Amino acid sequence: MDLQILPLEKLKPHIDDESKLTFGKQFTDRMFVMKYKTGQGWHDARIQPYQPFSLDPAAMVLHYAQEIFEGLKAFRRPDGRIALFRPMDNFRRFNHSARRMCMPEIDEAFMLKSLKELIRLEADWVPRSEGTSLYIRPAMIASEPMLGVRPADEYLCYIIVCPVGAYYKGGLAPVKIWISDHYVRAADGGTGEVKTGGNYAASLLAAREASANGYDQVLWLDAKHKKYVEEVGSMNICFIYDGKLVTSPLAGTILDGITRRSILALAKDLGMEVEQRALSVEEIFSGAESGRLSEAFGTGTAVVVSPVGQFTYLDRTAVLGDGKTTGEVTRKLYDTLTGIQYGRVPDPHGWVDLL
Ligand SMILES: *Cc1c(COP(=O)(O)O)cnc(C)c1O
């Protein structure tokens, strides 16, 4: 398929002070878009000025949430070059999501080529200061106007990008976690392992309750037993238990995070034992008390690693360390992974894709 590049009429003003960058609010001058129609396949791929879509109010995505997305980042390295981190993993996961949601698959290599072209054109938007990056959001929506529950016959696939500020301005800061005894994120046979909008809409109420109680994130338990740890907010979760790295298994209800995968590999590189197994709430409390549980952290593209200082479940609270200091292993893994992304340390796994 050809990729058409449309001219830009005018440029948006840049944010010169990179300490003022936020997350997900300001987008760049251009976007990638392509269309799909049953019988015709993907067509009309283009990089065009960033602009709103004109969608019919009956567009199926607006009613039945046939939608998927991805999230990855581009990093500016000390030599000025731009690096993507494991981008093909994201496009493979995009197709995995597409299959589950009865949406058409994309050509992964073509998507990567188009993304690179978009970033080359938008290179000026990739910020330069410590901890900043360009966040990349591929998405696909059912655009066919039709009321009726069935897979749509028309789709839009697009990529938008936005410069984002450093997440940890004052260094890694542990968060307080609320373990939900009521709400669940995903059940067996559902869409927990898919990056689809509905999962996030369904998570809002629990997050709002956690926040109203003074907590930063929700920890989700499994839907069947309400006993085993699954994810935290929209991140995977890792524990340092008996000196091993323990994380929930990929059993269909949690997302197969690329940060999770990377952290598991780096932990092995450090000589740590890695266990993918269900960890119970009870183990969090007994482990925190006995000291067997020394650290915990969430993992995801946006934050990389988010250390946990405290867990609360019903009337019980477990504090890790003093609740305010990031653990040694968490810090080491964070430094190594961000080091690879920004090109400060070697990349033994070949995760970095330079533009
Ligand atoms: C995106 C996401 C993650 C993290 O995945 P990464 O590939 O590491 O960014 C974890 N859990 C959920 C629910 C997610 O949506």
CSV table of C-alpha atoms and ligand atoms in Angstrom, one decimal:
chain,number,residue,atom,x,y,z
A,1,MET,CA,0.0,0.0,0.0
A,2,ASP,CA,1.1,3.5,-0.7
A,3,LEU,CA,1.5,6.1,2.0
A,4,GLN,CA,0.4,9.5,0.8
A,5,ILE,CA,1.9,12.6,2.5
A,6,LEU,CA,-0.4,15.6,2.5
A,7,PRO,CA,0.9,19.2,2.8
A,8,LEU,CA,0.6,21.2,6.0
A,9,GLU,CA,-0.9,24.7,5.9
A,10,LYS,CA,0.3,26.0,9.2
A,11,LEU,CA,2.3,24.8,12.1
A,12,LYS,CA,1.1,24.8,15.7
A,13,PRO,CA,3.2,26.7,18.3
A,14,HIS,CA,5.6,24.5,20.2
A,15,ILE,CA,6.0,24.4,24.0
A,16,ASP,CA,9.5,25.8,24.4
A,17,ASP,CA,9.6,25.2,28.2
A,18,GLU,CA,9.7,21.4,28.4
A,19,SER,CA,9.1,21.5,32.1
A,20,LYS,CA,5.5,22.6,31.2
A,21,LEU,CA,4.7,19.6,29.1
A,22,THR,CA,1.8,17.6,30.4
A,23,PHE,CA,0.5,14.2,29.3
A,24,GLY,CA,-1.9,13.6,26.4
A,25,LYS,CA,-3.3,17.1,25.9
A,26,GLN,CA,-1.2,18.7,23.2
A,27,PHE,CA,-0.9,16.9,19.9
A,28,THR,CA,1.5,17.5,17.0
A,29,ASP,CA,0.8,18.9,13.5
A,30,ARG,CA,0.2,15.7,11.7
A,31,MET,CA,-1.5,12.3,12.1
A,32,PHE,CA,-1.5,9.0,10.3
A,33,VAL,CA,-4.9,7.7,9.0
A,34,MET,CA,-6.1,4.8,6.9
A,35,LYS,CA,-9.5,3.4,6.1
A,36,TYR,CA,-11.0,0.0,5.8
A,37,LYS,CA,-14.1,-1.3,4.1
A,38,THR,CA,-15.2,-4.9,3.8
A,39,GLY,CA,-14.4,-6.1,0.3
A,40,GLN,CA,-11.9,-3.4,-0.3
A,41,GLY,CA,-9.5,-3.9,2.6
A,42,TRP,CA,-7.3,-1.2,4.0
A,43,HIS,CA,-6.9,1.8,1.7
A,44,ASP,CA,-6.2,5.6,1.5
A,45,ALA,CA,-3.3,5.5,4.0
A,46,ARG,CA,-2.0,9.0,4.5
A,47,ILE,CA,-0.1,11.4,6.8
A,48,GLN,CA,-2.3,14.5,6.9
A,49,PRO,CA,-2.7,17.6,9.1
A,50,TYR,CA,-4.0,16.7,12.6
A,51,GLN,CA,-7.7,17.4,12.6
A,52,PRO,CA,-11.0,16.2,13.9
A,53,PHE,CA,-12.8,13.3,12.2
A,54,SER,CA,-16.3,13.8,10.8
A,55,LEU,CA,-18.2,10.8,12.2
A,56,ASP,CA,-21.8,9.9,11.7
A,57,PRO,CA,-23.7,9.9,15.0
A,58,ALA,CA,-24.6,6.3,14.2
A,59,ALA,CA,-21.0,5.3,13.9
A,60,MET,CA,-20.8,1.9,15.6
A,61,VAL,CA,-17.9,2.7,17.8
A,62,LEU,CA,-20.0,5.3,19.6
A,63,HIS,CA,-22.7,2.8,20.5
A,64,TYR,CA,-21.0,-0.6,20.8
A,65,ALA,CA,-17.4,0.4,21.6
A,66,GLN,CA,-15.7,-1.6,18.9
A,67,GLU,CA,-12.4,0.1,19.5
A,68,ILE,CA,-8.8,-0.8,20.2
A,69,PHE,CA,-5.7,1.1,20.9
A,70,GLU,CA,-2.0,1.0,21.7
A,71,GLY,CA,0.6,3.1,23.6
A,72,LEU,CA,4.3,3.4,23.0
A,73,LYS,CA,7.0,6.0,23.1
A,74,ALA,CA,9.8,7.6,21.1
A,75,PHE,CA,12.8,8.8,23.0
A,76,ARG,CA,15.4,11.5,22.1
A,77,ARG,CA,18.9,10.2,22.7
A,78,PRO,CA,22.0,12.2,23.8
A,79,ASP,CA,23.3,12.2,20.2
A,80,GLY,CA,20.0,13.7,19.0
A,81,ARG,CA,18.7,10.5,17.3
A,82,ILE,CA,15.2,9.2,18.0
A,83,ALA,CA,14.6,5.7,19.3
A,84,LEU,CA,11.4,3.6,19.4
A,85,PHE,CA,11.1,1.0,22.1
A,86,ARG,CA,9.9,-2.5,20.9
A,87,PRO,CA,7.4,-1.0,18.4
A,88,MET,CA,6.7,-4.3,16.6
A,89,ASP,CA,5.5,-5.8,19.9
A,90,ASN,CA,2.9,-3.0,20.0
A,91,PHE,CA,1.7,-3.7,16.5
A,92,ARG,CA,1.5,-7.4,17.2
A,93,ARG,CA,-0.6,-6.8,20.3
A,94,PHE,CA,-2.8,-4.4,18.2
A,95,ASN,CA,-3.6,-7.3,15.9
A,96,HIS,CA,-4.2,-9.6,18.9
A,97,SER,CA,-6.7,-7.0,20.2
A,98,ALA,CA,-8.2,-6.7,16.7
A,99,ARG,CA,-8.9,-10.4,16.5
A,100,ARG,CA,-10.7,-10.5,19.8
A,101,MET,CA,-12.8,-7.5,18.9
A,102,CYS,CA,-13.7,-8.8,15.4
A,103,MET,CA,-11.8,-6.0,13.7
A,104,PRO,CA,-9.6,-6.2,10.6
A,105,GLU,CA,-5.9,-6.9,11.2
A,106,ILE,CA,-3.3,-4.4,10.0
A,107,ASP,CA,0.0,-5.0,8.2
A,108,GLU,CA,2.4,-4.7,11.1
A,109,ALA,CA,5.4,-3.8,8.9
A,110,PHE,CA,3.4,-1.1,7.1
A,111,MET,CA,2.2,0.4,10.3
A,112,LEU,CA,5.8,0.6,11.6
A,113,LYS,CA,7.0,2.1,8.4
A,114,SER,CA,4.2,4.7,8.5
A,115,LEU,CA,4.9,5.5,12.2
A,116,LYS,CA,8.5,6.1,11.4
A,117,GLU,CA,7.6,8.4,8.6
A,118,LEU,CA,5.2,10.3,10.8
A,119,ILE,CA,7.9,10.7,13.5
A,120,ARG,CA,10.5,11.8,11.0
A,121,LEU,CA,8.1,14.5,9.9
A,122,GLU,CA,7.3,15.4,13.5
A,123,ALA,CA,10.9,15.1,14.8
A,124,ASP,CA,10.9,18.6,16.1
A,125,TRP,CA,8.2,17.6,18.5
A,126,VAL,CA,10.3,15.0,20.2
A,127,PRO,CA,11.4,16.8,23.4
A,128,ARG,CA,15.0,16.9,24.5
A,129,SER,CA,15.1,17.2,28.3
A,130,GLU,CA,15.6,14.4,30.8
A,131,GLY,CA,12.7,12.0,31.2
A,132,THR,CA,10.6,13.5,28.4
A,133,SER,CA,9.4,11.6,25.3
A,134,LEU,CA,6.9,11.5,22.4
A,135,TYR,CA,3.9,9.4,23.3
A,136,ILE,CA,2.4,7.5,20.4
A,137,ARG,CA,-1.2,6.4,20.3
A,138,PRO,CA,-2.3,4.0,17.5
A,139,ALA,CA,-6.1,3.3,17.5
A,140,MET,CA,-8.8,1.7,15.5
A,141,ILE,CA,-12.5,2.5,15.6
A,142,ALA,CA,-15.6,1.1,13.9
A,143,SER,CA,-16.8,4.0,11.7
A,144,GLU,CA,-19.7,2.4,9.9
A,145,PRO,CA,-23.0,4.2,10.6
A,146,MET,CA,-25.4,1.4,11.6
A,147,LEU,CA,-27.4,0.6,14.7
A,148,GLY,CA,-27.2,-3.1,15.3
A,149,VAL,CA,-24.8,-5.4,17.2
A,150,ARG,CA,-22.4,-7.0,14.7
A,151,PRO,CA,-18.9,-6.4,13.5
A,152,ALA,CA,-18.8,-3.2,11.5
A,153,ASP,CA,-17.9,-3.2,7.8
A,154,GLU,CA,-16.0,0.1,8.0
A,155,TYR,CA,-13.1,1.2,10.2
A,156,LEU,CA,-10.6,4.0,10.7
A,157,CYS,CA,-7.1,3.2,11.9
A,158,TYR,CA,-5.0,6.2,13.0
A,159,ILE,CA,-1.9,7.3,14.9
A,160,ILE,CA,-1.6,10.5,16.9
A,161,VAL,CA,1.5,11.6,18.8
A,162,CYS,CA,2.1,14.0,21.7
A,163,PRO,CA,5.1,15.3,23.5
A,164,VAL,CA,5.0,14.4,27.2
A,165,GLY,CA,6.8,15.7,30.2
A,166,ALA,CA,8.9,13.8,32.7
A,167,TYR,CA,6.6,11.8,34.9
A,168,TYR,CA,8.8,11.8,37.9
A,169,LYS,CA,9.9,15.4,38.4
A,170,GLY,CA,11.0,14.9,41.9
A,171,GLY,CA,12.4,11.3,41.5
A,172,LEU,CA,10.5,8.0,41.8
A,173,ALA,CA,7.7,8.4,44.3
A,174,PRO,CA,5.8,5.4,45.9
A,175,VAL,CA,2.0,5.4,45.6
A,176,LYS,CA,-0.8,4.3,47.9
A,177,ILE,CA,-2.9,1.4,46.5
A,178,TRP,CA,-6.6,0.6,47.3
A,179,ILE,CA,-7.4,-3.1,46.8
A,180,SER,CA,-11.0,-3.3,45.5
A,181,ASP,CA,-13.1,-5.9,47.3
A,182,HIS,CA,-16.1,-5.1,45.1
A,183,TYR,CA,-15.3,-4.1,41.5
A,184,VAL,CA,-13.4,-6.3,39.1
A,185,ARG,CA,-11.6,-5.4,35.9
A,186,ALA,CA,-11.9,-8.6,33.9
A,187,ALA,CA,-13.2,-12.1,34.1
A,188,ASP,CA,-12.3,-15.3,32.5
A,189,GLY,CA,-13.2,-15.4,28.8
A,190,GLY,CA,-13.7,-11.6,28.8
A,191,THR,CA,-11.6,-8.9,27.3
A,192,GLY,CA,-9.0,-8.3,30.0
A,193,GLU,CA,-6.1,-9.1,27.8
A,194,VAL,CA,-7.2,-6.7,25.1
A,195,LYS,CA,-6.5,-3.0,24.9
A,196,THR,CA,-10.0,-1.9,24.2
A,197,GLY,CA,-11.8,1.2,25.4
A,198,GLY,CA,-14.6,-0.5,27.2
A,199,ASN,CA,-12.2,-1.9,29.8
A,200,TYR,CA,-11.2,1.5,30.8
A,201,ALA,CA,-14.7,3.0,31.0
A,202,ALA,CA,-15.6,0.1,33.3
A,203,SER,CA,-12.7,0.9,35.6
A,204,LEU,CA,-13.5,4.5,36.2
A,205,LEU,CA,-15.8,4.1,39.2
A,206,ALA,CA,-13.4,2.0,41.2
A,207,ALA,CA,-10.6,4.5,40.5
A,208,ARG,CA,-12.9,7.4,41.6
A,209,GLU,CA,-13.7,5.6,44.9
A,210,ALA,CA,-10.0,4.9,45.5
A,211,SER,CA,-9.2,8.6,44.9
A,212,ALA,CA,-12.1,9.7,47.1
A,213,ASN,CA,-10.5,7.6,49.9
A,214,GLY,CA,-7.1,9.2,49.4
A,215,TYR,CA,-5.5,6.5,47.3
A,216,ASP,CA,-3.6,6.8,44.0
A,217,GLN,CA,-4.6,3.6,42.2
A,218,VAL,CA,-6.8,0.5,42.4
A,219,LEU,CA,-5.5,-3.0,42.6
A,220,TRP,CA,-7.7,-5.4,40.8
A,221,LEU,CA,-8.3,-8.9,42.2
A,222,ASP,CA,-9.4,-11.9,40.1
A,223,ALA,CA,-13.2,-12.0,39.4
A,224,LYS,CA,-13.7,-15.6,40.4
A,225,HIS,CA,-12.2,-15.9,43.9
A,226,LYS,CA,-11.6,-12.1,44.6
A,227,LYS,CA,-8.4,-13.3,46.1
A,228,TYR,CA,-5.5,-13.1,43.6
A,229,VAL,CA,-3.8,-10.0,42.4
A,230,GLU,CA,-4.2,-9.2,38.7
A,231,GLU,CA,-3.2,-5.6,37.8
A,232,VAL,CA,-2.9,-2.2,39.3
A,233,GLY,CA,-4.8,0.7,37.6
A,234,SER,CA,-3.9,0.1,34.0
A,235,MET,CA,-0.5,-1.3,34.8
A,236,ASN,CA,0.9,-4.8,35.4
A,237,ILE,CA,2.2,-5.4,38.9
A,238,CYS,CA,5.4,-7.0,40.2
A,239,PHE,CA,6.4,-8.0,43.7
A,240,ILE,CA,9.8,-8.7,45.2
A,241,TYR,CA,9.0,-11.7,47.4
A,242,ASP,CA,11.7,-13.7,49.1
A,243,GLY,CA,14.1,-11.9,46.8
A,244,LYS,CA,12.3,-13.3,43.7
A,245,LEU,CA,10.4,-11.2,41.2
A,246,VAL,CA,6.8,-12.4,41.3
A,247,THR,CA,4.1,-11.3,38.8
A,248,SER,CA,0.6,-12.4,37.8
A,249,PRO,CA,0.6,-15.0,35.0
A,250,LEU,CA,-0.9,-14.2,31.5
A,251,ALA,CA,-4.1,-16.1,32.0
A,252,GLY,CA,-6.3,-14.1,29.7
A,253,THR,CA,-7.5,-11.5,32.3
A,254,ILE,CA,-4.4,-9.3,32.4
A,255,LEU,CA,-2.7,-7.3,29.7
A,256,ASP,CA,0.5,-8.7,28.2
A,257,GLY,CA,2.4,-5.5,29.0
A,258,ILE,CA,5.6,-4.8,27.0
A,259,THR,CA,7.1,-3.1,30.0
A,260,ARG,CA,6.2,-6.2,32.1
A,261,ARG,CA,8.0,-8.4,29.5
A,262,SER,CA,11.0,-6.1,29.5
A,263,ILE,CA,11.2,-5.9,33.3
A,264,LEU,CA,11.1,-9.8,33.6
A,265,ALA,CA,13.9,-10.1,31.1
A,266,LEU,CA,16.0,-7.4,33.0
A,267,ALA,CA,15.4,-9.1,36.3
A,268,LYS,CA,16.7,-12.4,34.9
A,269,ASP,CA,19.7,-10.5,33.5
A,270,LEU,CA,20.4,-9.3,37.1
A,271,GLY,CA,20.4,-12.9,38.2
A,272,MET,CA,17.0,-12.8,39.9
A,273,GLU,CA,14.6,-15.6,39.8
A,274,VAL,CA,11.3,-14.7,38.1
A,275,GLU,CA,8.0,-16.4,39.0
A,276,GLN,CA,4.8,-15.9,37.1
A,277,ARG,CA,2.2,-17.0,39.5
A,278,ALA,CA,-1.0,-15.9,41.2
A,279,LEU,CA,-0.2,-14.0,44.4
A,280,SER,CA,-3.0,-13.7,47.0
A,281,VAL,CA,-4.0,-10.6,49.0
A,282,GLU,CA,-3.2,-12.6,52.1
A,283,GLU,CA,0.4,-13.0,50.9
A,284,ILE,CA,0.7,-9.2,50.6
A,285,PHE,CA,-0.3,-8.7,54.2
A,286,SER,CA,1.6,-11.6,55.7
A,287,GLY,CA,4.6,-10.9,53.5
A,288,ALA,CA,4.8,-7.2,54.4
A,289,GLU,CA,4.6,-8.2,58.1
A,290,SER,CA,7.3,-10.8,57.9
A,291,GLY,CA,9.5,-8.8,55.6
A,292,ARG,CA,9.3,-11.5,52.8
A,293,LEU,CA,7.6,-8.9,50.6
A,294,SER,CA,10.1,-6.2,50.3
A,295,GLU,CA,9.0,-4.2,47.2
A,296,ALA,CA,6.2,-3.8,44.8
A,297,PHE,CA,5.7,-1.8,41.6
A,298,GLY,CA,3.4,-1.3,38.7
A,299,THR,CA,4.7,-1.4,35.1
A,300,GLY,CA,3.5,0.4,32.0
A,301,THR,CA,4.7,2.5,29.1
A,302,ALA,CA,3.5,5.8,30.5
A,303,VAL,CA,5.3,5.6,33.9
A,304,VAL,CA,7.7,2.7,33.2
A,305,VAL,CA,7.8,1.7,36.8
A,306,SER,CA,5.6,3.0,39.6
A,307,PRO,CA,6.7,1.9,43.1
A,308,VAL,CA,4.1,1.0,45.7
A,309,GLY,CA,4.5,2.2,49.3
A,310,GLN,CA,1.2,1.0,50.8
A,311,PHE,CA,-1.7,-1.4,50.1
A,312,THR,CA,-5.1,-1.1,51.8
A,313,TYR,CA,-7.8,-3.8,51.7
A,314,LEU,CA,-10.9,-3.4,53.8
A,315,ASP,CA,-9.6,-2.4,57.2
A,316,ARG,CA,-6.1,-3.7,56.7
A,317,THR,CA,-3.0,-1.7,55.6
A,318,ALA,CA,0.4,-3.1,54.6
A,319,VAL,CA,3.3,-0.6,54.4
A,320,LEU,CA,6.4,-1.6,52.4
A,321,GLY,CA,9.6,-0.2,54.1
A,322,ASP,CA,8.8,3.3,55.3
A,323,GLY,CA,6.2,3.7,52.6
A,324,LYS,CA,8.0,6.6,51.1
A,325,THR,CA,11.3,5.3,49.8
A,326,THR,CA,11.6,3.4,46.5
A,327,GLY,CA,13.1,0.0,46.9
A,328,GLU,CA,16.6,-0.9,45.6
A,329,VAL,CA,15.5,-3.5,43.1
A,330,THR,CA,12.7,-1.3,41.7
A,331,ARG,CA,15.2,1.6,41.3
A,332,LYS,CA,17.7,-0.6,39.6
A,333,LEU,CA,15.2,-2.0,37.1
A,334,TYR,CA,13.8,1.5,36.4
A,335,ASP,CA,17.3,2.9,35.8
A,336,THR,CA,18.2,0.0,33.5
A,337,LEU,CA,15.1,0.1,31.4
A,338,THR,CA,15.1,3.9,31.0
A,339,GLY,CA,18.8,3.7,30.4
A,340,ILE,CA,18.2,1.4,27.5
A,341,GLN,CA,15.4,3.6,26.1
A,342,TYR,CA,17.4,6.8,26.2
A,343,GLY,CA,20.6,5.1,25.0
A,344,ARG,CA,22.6,5.6,28.2
A,345,VAL,CA,23.2,1.9,28.7
A,346,PRO,CA,23.7,-1.0,26.2
A,347,ASP,CA,20.7,-2.7,24.7
A,348,PRO,CA,21.6,-6.4,24.9
A,349,HIS,CA,18.1,-7.6,23.8
A,350,GLY,CA,17.8,-5.4,20.7
A,351,TRP,CA,14.7,-3.6,21.9
A,352,VAL,CA,15.6,-0.2,20.5
A,353,ASP,CA,14.6,0.7,17.0
A,354,LEU,CA,16.5,3.8,15.9
A,355,LEU,CA,14.9,6.0,13.3
B,1,LIG,C1,-1.4,-0.8,28.4
B,1,LIG,C2,-1.7,-1.6,29.7
B,1,LIG,C3,-0.6,-2.1,30.5
B,1,LIG,C4,0.8,-1.9,30.2
B,1,LIG,O1,1.3,-2.3,29.0
B,1,LIG,P1,2.6,-1.7,28.4
B,1,LIG,O2,2.8,-2.4,27.1
B,1,LIG,O3,3.7,-2.1,29.4
B,1,LIG,O4,2.4,-0.3,28.3
B,1,LIG,C5,-1.0,-2.9,31.5
B,1,LIG,N1,-2.3,-3.1,31.9
B,1,LIG,C6,-3.3,-2.6,31.2
B,1,LIG,C7,-4.7,-2.8,31.6
B,1,LIG,C8,-3.0,-1.8,30.0
B,1,LIG,O5,-4.0,-1.2,29.4
